[in-house]
């Protein structure tokens, strides 16, 4: 009974490159924090990754890596589903249906599409354009109430809501209209080199901290992080974006308030401050890295988690698709 009263969470991470501290603070960390309160469904969205050319062997490995990281942050496969998007065919099926309820104009306004098509000018494919429809399908398929993401996904979430409301407007209450869950602090972790841009795994390596970076490397990267010439640890995003970014990282990972951090580092200069940020990042990531190594080596366990999760995810997805097919007028086939 209690299980049923819980609300549903859906989120996904693309298996491309390496996951960053931004992915951790903006998404993965919250996945774990929300696990007990909600029914959680976390996907490794491999179909989304195909919008950019991938090396097939690398992509397969990257999917297992993300699954291992899900488990390494402590997600419990008994409580949360963790599966590969391509193992549940209904994602693609619903995406097609929803694309018939999404306007070209809406998709043309998506910032991520504009950015990605500028970056991959030789491969501006239709998948890149309809990417947000697949994302809406991911979420709506599971009737998710809440979607924990970083601030960069807010626009996609708004589109998912618009599409759900439009569909419901025509056919009645088919989909739950999802709310974004974006933390105020940590929703946008910034680049270490250009603190007015978000930290991104597709930028040069010294601009981000990877979740699997060794402690020495984390220390070196943070030492070089861009700050300012004021030598004052103060939270002021507008005028001190570099320092404010490091403060946000320290605050979210340690639970210390901004006031406390400002007081703790008064008159201490950036060298000491950066060391403290590095200590905290290392302390937070080290146990995850240790567990990750063990889990990634255990392919049988990974296989078992992804298979049983996919099976359970399929059950939910099929139920929604049956409803959608009926509503839009596709004839049922009983074999
Ligand atoms: P992706 O794979 O780019 O990123 C995974 C998650 O990490 C968050 N994130 C950040 N948060 C804070 N600061 C940063 N610098 C930072 N960089 C990344 C992202 O916001 C995201 O939450 N389209 C999605 C994947 C997706 C999805 C979904 C998410 C596909 N279907 C359905 C939720 C629900 C993406 O590309 O995330």
Coordinates of C-alpha atoms and ligand atoms in Angstrom, one line a residue:
X1 CA 0.0 0.0 0.0
X2 CA 2.7 2.4 1.1
X3 CA 4.6 1.7 -2.2
X4 CA 1.6 2.9 -4.2
X5 CA 1.3 6.2 -2.3
X6 CA 4.8 7.2 -3.3
X7 CA 5.3 9.5 -6.2
X8 CA 7.4 8.6 -9.2
X9 CA 10.7 10.0 -10.3
X10 CA 12.3 9.6 -13.7
X11 CA 15.7 10.8 -14.8
X12 CA 18.4 9.9 -17.3
X13 CA 22.0 10.4 -18.0
X14 CA 23.7 10.1 -21.4
X15 CA 26.5 7.6 -21.7
X16 CA 28.8 9.9 -23.5
X17 CA 32.4 10.5 -22.3
X18 CA 33.0 10.6 -18.7
X19 CA 30.6 11.9 -16.0
X20 CA 31.6 15.2 -14.3
X21 CA 31.3 16.7 -10.9
X22 CA 28.5 18.7 -12.6
X23 CA 26.6 15.5 -13.4
X24 CA 27.2 14.4 -9.8
X25 CA 26.1 17.5 -8.0
X26 CA 23.3 18.5 -10.5
X27 CA 21.8 15.0 -10.9
X28 CA 23.3 11.8 -9.6
X29 CA 23.7 12.9 -6.0
X30 CA 20.0 13.9 -5.9
X31 CA 19.1 10.6 -7.4
X32 CA 20.4 8.9 -4.3
X33 CA 18.9 11.5 -1.9
X34 CA 15.5 11.0 -3.4
X35 CA 15.6 7.2 -3.4
X36 CA 13.7 6.5 -0.2
X37 CA 11.0 9.0 -0.7
X38 CA 10.0 8.1 -4.2
X39 CA 9.6 5.3 -6.7
X40 CA 12.7 6.0 -8.8
X41 CA 13.4 5.1 -12.4
X42 CA 16.8 6.0 -13.6
X43 CA 17.8 5.3 -17.2
X44 CA 21.0 5.3 -19.1
X45 CA 19.8 7.0 -22.2
X46 CA 21.8 5.3 -24.9
X47 CA 19.3 6.3 -27.7
X48 CA 19.9 9.9 -27.0
X49 CA 23.7 9.4 -27.3
X50 CA 23.2 8.4 -31.0
X51 CA 22.5 12.0 -31.9
X52 CA 26.3 12.4 -32.0
X53 CA 28.5 9.9 -33.7
X54 CA 29.7 7.2 -31.3
X55 CA 32.3 4.5 -31.5
X56 CA 30.1 1.3 -30.9
X57 CA 32.5 -0.5 -28.6
X58 CA 33.0 2.7 -26.6
X59 CA 29.3 3.4 -26.3
X60 CA 28.6 -0.1 -25.0
X61 CA 31.4 0.4 -22.4
X62 CA 30.1 3.8 -21.5
X63 CA 26.7 2.5 -20.7
X64 CA 28.1 0.0 -18.3
X65 CA 30.2 2.7 -16.7
X66 CA 27.2 4.9 -16.1
X67 CA 25.3 2.0 -14.6
X68 CA 28.3 1.2 -12.4
X69 CA 28.3 4.9 -11.2
X70 CA 24.6 4.7 -10.5
X71 CA 25.3 1.8 -8.2
X72 CA 28.5 3.3 -6.8
X73 CA 26.7 6.4 -5.5
X74 CA 24.7 4.0 -3.5
X75 CA 21.5 3.5 -5.6
X76 CA 19.8 0.3 -4.5
X77 CA 18.5 -1.9 -7.4
X78 CA 15.9 -3.3 -5.1
X79 CA 14.4 0.1 -4.7
X80 CA 15.3 1.9 -7.9
X81 CA 15.1 0.8 -11.5
X82 CA 18.4 1.3 -13.5
X83 CA 18.2 0.2 -17.1
X84 CA 19.3 1.1 -20.6
X85 CA 16.8 3.1 -22.6
X86 CA 17.2 1.0 -25.7
X87 CA 16.1 -2.1 -23.8
X88 CA 12.6 -0.7 -23.5
X89 CA 11.4 -0.2 -27.1
X90 CA 8.4 1.8 -25.9
X91 CA 10.6 4.9 -25.6
X92 CA 11.0 5.1 -29.3
X93 CA 7.4 4.2 -30.0
X94 CA 6.0 6.9 -27.7
X95 CA 8.6 9.3 -29.1
X96 CA 7.1 8.9 -32.6
X97 CA 3.5 9.5 -31.3
X98 CA 4.5 12.5 -29.4
X99 CA 6.5 14.0 -32.3
X100 CA 3.1 14.3 -34.0
X101 CA 2.0 16.6 -31.1
X102 CA 5.1 18.7 -31.0
X103 CA 5.7 21.7 -33.3
X104 CA 8.7 22.5 -35.4
X105 CA 8.7 26.0 -33.9
X106 CA 9.0 24.6 -30.4
X107 CA 11.9 22.4 -31.3
X108 CA 13.7 25.2 -33.2
X109 CA 13.8 27.3 -30.0
X110 CA 15.6 24.7 -28.0
X111 CA 19.0 26.1 -26.8
X112 CA 20.7 22.7 -26.7
X113 CA 19.7 22.1 -30.3
X114 CA 21.2 25.4 -31.3
X115 CA 24.4 24.8 -29.4
X116 CA 24.9 21.2 -30.5
X117 CA 24.2 22.0 -34.2
X118 CA 26.7 24.8 -34.0
X119 CA 29.2 22.4 -32.6
X120 CA 28.5 19.5 -35.0
X121 CA 27.9 21.3 -38.2
X122 CA 28.8 18.3 -40.3
X123 CA 26.1 16.2 -38.6
X124 CA 22.9 18.3 -37.9
X125 CA 20.7 15.2 -38.0
X126 CA 17.0 14.9 -37.4
X127 CA 17.6 13.1 -34.2
X128 CA 19.4 16.1 -32.8
X129 CA 16.3 18.2 -33.6
X130 CA 13.7 15.7 -32.2
X131 CA 15.9 14.9 -29.1
X132 CA 13.5 16.7 -26.7
X133 CA 10.6 14.7 -27.9
X134 CA 12.4 11.4 -27.0
X135 CA 13.1 13.0 -23.7
X136 CA 9.5 13.8 -23.2
X137 CA 8.6 10.2 -24.1
X138 CA 11.1 8.9 -21.5
X139 CA 9.4 10.9 -18.8
X140 CA 5.8 10.5 -19.8
X141 CA 6.1 6.8 -20.3
X142 CA 6.5 6.3 -16.6
X143 CA 4.0 8.9 -15.5
X144 CA 6.7 10.6 -13.6
X145 CA 5.7 13.3 -11.1
X146 CA 9.2 14.7 -10.6
X147 CA 12.4 14.9 -12.8
X148 CA 15.7 15.6 -11.0
X149 CA 18.0 17.4 -13.5
X150 CA 20.5 20.2 -13.7
X151 CA 19.4 23.7 -14.8
X152 CA 20.5 23.1 -18.4
X153 CA 17.6 20.7 -18.9
X154 CA 14.9 23.1 -17.7
X155 CA 13.8 24.1 -21.2
X156 CA 13.5 20.4 -22.2
X157 CA 11.4 19.8 -19.1
X158 CA 9.1 22.7 -20.0
X159 CA 8.6 21.3 -23.4
X160 CA 7.7 17.9 -21.9
X161 CA 5.1 19.6 -19.8
X162 CA 3.7 21.4 -22.8
X163 CA 3.4 18.2 -24.9
X164 CA 1.8 16.3 -22.0
X165 CA -0.7 19.1 -21.5
X166 CA -1.5 19.3 -25.2
X167 CA -2.0 15.6 -25.4
X168 CA -4.1 15.5 -22.3
X169 CA -6.1 18.4 -23.7
X170 CA -7.1 16.3 -26.7
X171 CA -7.5 12.9 -25.1
X172 CA -8.2 13.4 -21.3
X173 CA -5.8 12.7 -18.5
X174 CA -3.4 10.3 -20.2
X175 CA -0.1 11.6 -18.8
X176 CA 1.0 13.0 -15.5
X177 CA 2.4 16.4 -16.1
X178 CA 6.0 16.3 -14.6
X179 CA 7.6 18.9 -12.4
X180 CA 11.4 19.6 -12.7
X181 CA 13.5 19.1 -9.5
X182 CA 16.4 21.5 -9.8
X183 CA 18.3 22.5 -6.7
X184 CA 19.0 26.2 -6.4
X185 CA 22.6 25.6 -5.4
X186 CA 24.4 23.0 -7.5
X187 CA 21.8 23.0 -10.4
X188 CA 24.5 24.6 -12.5
X189 CA 28.1 23.7 -11.8
X190 CA 30.4 26.0 -13.8
X191 CA 33.5 25.4 -15.9
X192 CA 36.8 25.7 -14.0
X193 CA 38.3 27.7 -16.8
X194 CA 35.3 29.9 -17.8
X195 CA 33.0 30.1 -14.7
X196 CA 30.3 31.8 -16.7
X197 CA 29.8 28.6 -18.7
X198 CA 28.5 25.3 -17.3
X199 CA 30.9 22.5 -16.6
X200 CA 30.6 20.1 -19.5
X201 CA 32.2 16.7 -20.4
X202 CA 32.5 17.8 -24.0
X203 CA 34.9 20.7 -23.1
X204 CA 38.7 20.4 -22.7
X205 CA 39.7 18.1 -19.8
X206 CA 41.2 20.7 -17.5
X207 CA 37.9 22.7 -17.4
X208 CA 36.0 19.9 -15.6
X209 CA 36.5 17.4 -12.8
X210 CA 35.5 13.9 -13.8
X211 CA 33.9 11.7 -11.1
X212 CA 36.7 9.2 -11.6
X213 CA 39.6 11.7 -11.5
X214 CA 42.4 10.7 -9.2
X215 CA 42.9 12.9 -6.1
X216 CA 46.1 14.4 -7.4
X217 CA 44.5 15.5 -10.6
X218 CA 41.5 16.9 -8.8
X219 CA 43.9 19.0 -6.6
X220 CA 45.8 20.2 -9.7
X221 CA 42.7 21.1 -11.6
X222 CA 41.2 23.1 -8.7
X223 CA 44.5 24.9 -8.0
X224 CA 44.3 26.2 -11.6
X225 CA 40.6 27.1 -11.4
X226 CA 40.0 30.7 -12.5
X227 CA 39.1 33.0 -9.7
X228 CA 39.8 36.8 -9.5
X229 CA 42.4 39.2 -8.1
X230 CA 40.5 40.2 -5.0
X231 CA 41.6 37.4 -2.6
X232 CA 38.2 37.5 -0.9
X233 CA 36.0 34.4 -0.4
X234 CA 32.6 35.9 -1.0
X235 CA 29.5 34.6 -2.7
X236 CA 28.7 37.0 -5.6
X237 CA 27.9 35.2 -8.8
X238 CA 27.8 38.4 -10.9
X239 CA 31.1 39.8 -9.9
X240 CA 33.0 36.7 -8.6
X241 CA 31.7 33.8 -10.7
X242 CA 34.8 31.6 -10.2
X243 CA 34.9 31.9 -6.4
X244 CA 31.1 31.6 -6.2
X245 CA 31.3 28.4 -8.2
X246 CA 33.9 26.8 -5.9
X247 CA 31.9 27.9 -2.9
X248 CA 28.7 26.3 -4.3
X249 CA 30.7 23.1 -4.8
X250 CA 32.0 23.2 -1.3
X251 CA 28.6 24.1 0.2
X252 CA 26.6 21.4 -1.6
X253 CA 29.1 18.6 -0.8
X254 CA 29.8 19.6 2.8
X255 CA 26.4 21.0 3.8
X256 CA 28.1 24.2 5.1
X257 CA 26.2 27.4 4.4
X258 CA 27.7 30.3 2.3
X259 CA 27.9 32.5 5.4
X260 CA 29.8 29.8 7.2
X261 CA 32.2 29.4 4.3
X262 CA 32.8 33.1 4.1
X263 CA 33.5 33.3 7.8
X264 CA 35.8 30.2 7.7
X265 CA 38.0 31.6 5.0
X266 CA 38.1 35.3 6.0
X267 CA 41.5 36.7 5.4
X268 CA 42.9 33.3 4.2
X269 CA 43.4 33.8 0.5
X270 CA 42.5 31.5 -2.4
X271 CA 45.4 29.0 -2.0
X272 CA 44.0 27.7 1.3
X273 CA 40.4 28.0 0.1
X274 CA 41.1 25.9 -3.1
X275 CA 42.9 23.3 -1.0
X276 CA 39.8 23.0 1.2
X277 CA 37.5 22.6 -1.8
X278 CA 39.9 19.9 -3.2
X279 CA 39.8 18.1 0.2
X280 CA 36.0 18.1 0.2
X281 CA 35.7 17.0 -3.5
X282 CA 38.2 14.1 -2.9
X283 CA 36.4 13.1 0.3
X284 CA 33.1 13.0 -1.5
X285 CA 34.3 11.2 -4.6
X286 CA 36.8 8.7 -3.1
X287 CA 34.3 6.2 -1.7
X288 CA 32.3 6.3 -4.9
X289 CA 35.5 5.6 -6.9
X290 CA 36.4 2.7 -4.8
X291 CA 32.9 1.1 -5.1
X292 CA 32.9 1.9 -8.8
X293 CA 36.0 -0.2 -9.5
X294 CA 34.5 -3.2 -7.7
X295 CA 31.2 -2.9 -9.4
X296 CA 32.5 -2.2 -12.9
X297 CA 34.6 -5.4 -12.7
X298 CA 31.5 -7.5 -11.8
X299 CA 29.9 -7.8 -15.3
X300 CA 27.5 -10.6 -14.1
X301 CA 26.1 -8.3 -11.4
X302 CA 25.7 -5.4 -13.9
X303 CA 23.9 -7.7 -16.4
X304 CA 21.6 -8.9 -13.7
X305 CA 20.7 -5.4 -12.5
X306 CA 20.1 -4.0 -16.0
X307 CA 18.0 -7.1 -17.1
X308 CA 15.7 -7.2 -14.1
X309 CA 15.3 -3.4 -14.1
X310 CA 14.5 -3.4 -17.9
X311 CA 11.9 -6.1 -17.3
X312 CA 10.1 -4.1 -14.7
X313 CA 10.4 -0.8 -16.7
X314 CA 8.9 -2.6 -19.7
X315 CA 5.9 -3.5 -17.6
X316 CA 5.2 0.1 -16.7
X317 CA 6.0 1.4 -20.2
X318 CA 3.7 -1.2 -21.9
X319 CA 0.8 -0.1 -19.7
X320 CA 1.2 3.6 -20.7
X321 CA 1.6 2.6 -24.4
X322 CA -1.6 0.5 -24.4
X323 CA -3.5 3.6 -23.1
X324 CA -1.8 5.9 -25.7
X325 CA -2.5 3.5 -28.6
X326 CA -6.1 3.2 -27.6
X327 CA -6.5 7.0 -27.2
X328 CA -5.0 7.9 -30.6
X329 CA -6.9 5.2 -32.4
X330 CA -4.4 2.5 -33.2
X331 CA -6.1 -0.8 -33.4
X332 CA -5.2 -3.4 -30.7
X333 CA -3.5 -6.6 -31.9
X334 CA -4.0 -9.6 -29.6
X335 CA -1.5 -12.4 -30.5
Ligands
LIG1 P1 23.3 14.8 -19.6 O1 23.6 13.4 -19.9 O2 23.9 15.9 -20.4 O3 23.5 15.2 -18.1 C1 23.0 14.4 -17.0 C2 22.5 15.2 -15.9 O4 23.5 16.0 -15.3 C3 23.1 17.4 -15.3 N1 24.3 18.3 -15.5 C4 24.6 19.3 -14.7 N2 24.1 19.7 -13.6 C5 24.7 20.7 -12.9 N3 25.8 21.4 -13.5 C6 26.4 20.9 -14.6 N4 27.5 21.5 -15.1 C7 25.8 19.9 -15.3 N5 26.1 19.2 -16.5 C8 25.1 18.2 -16.6 C9 22.1 17.5 -16.4 O5 21.2 18.6 -16.3 C10 21.4 16.2 -16.3 O6 20.4 16.2 -15.3 N6 18.9 15.2 -21.9 C11 19.5 14.8 -20.7 C12 19.4 13.3 -20.5 C13 17.9 12.8 -20.5 C14 17.0 13.0 -19.5 C15 15.8 12.4 -20.0 C16 17.0 13.6 -18.2 C17 17.3 12.1 -21.5 N7 16.1 11.9 -21.2 C18 14.6 12.4 -19.2 C19 15.9 13.6 -17.5 C20 14.7 13.0 -18.0 C21 21.0 15.1 -20.8 O7 21.6 15.2 -21.9 O8 21.7 15.0 -19.7

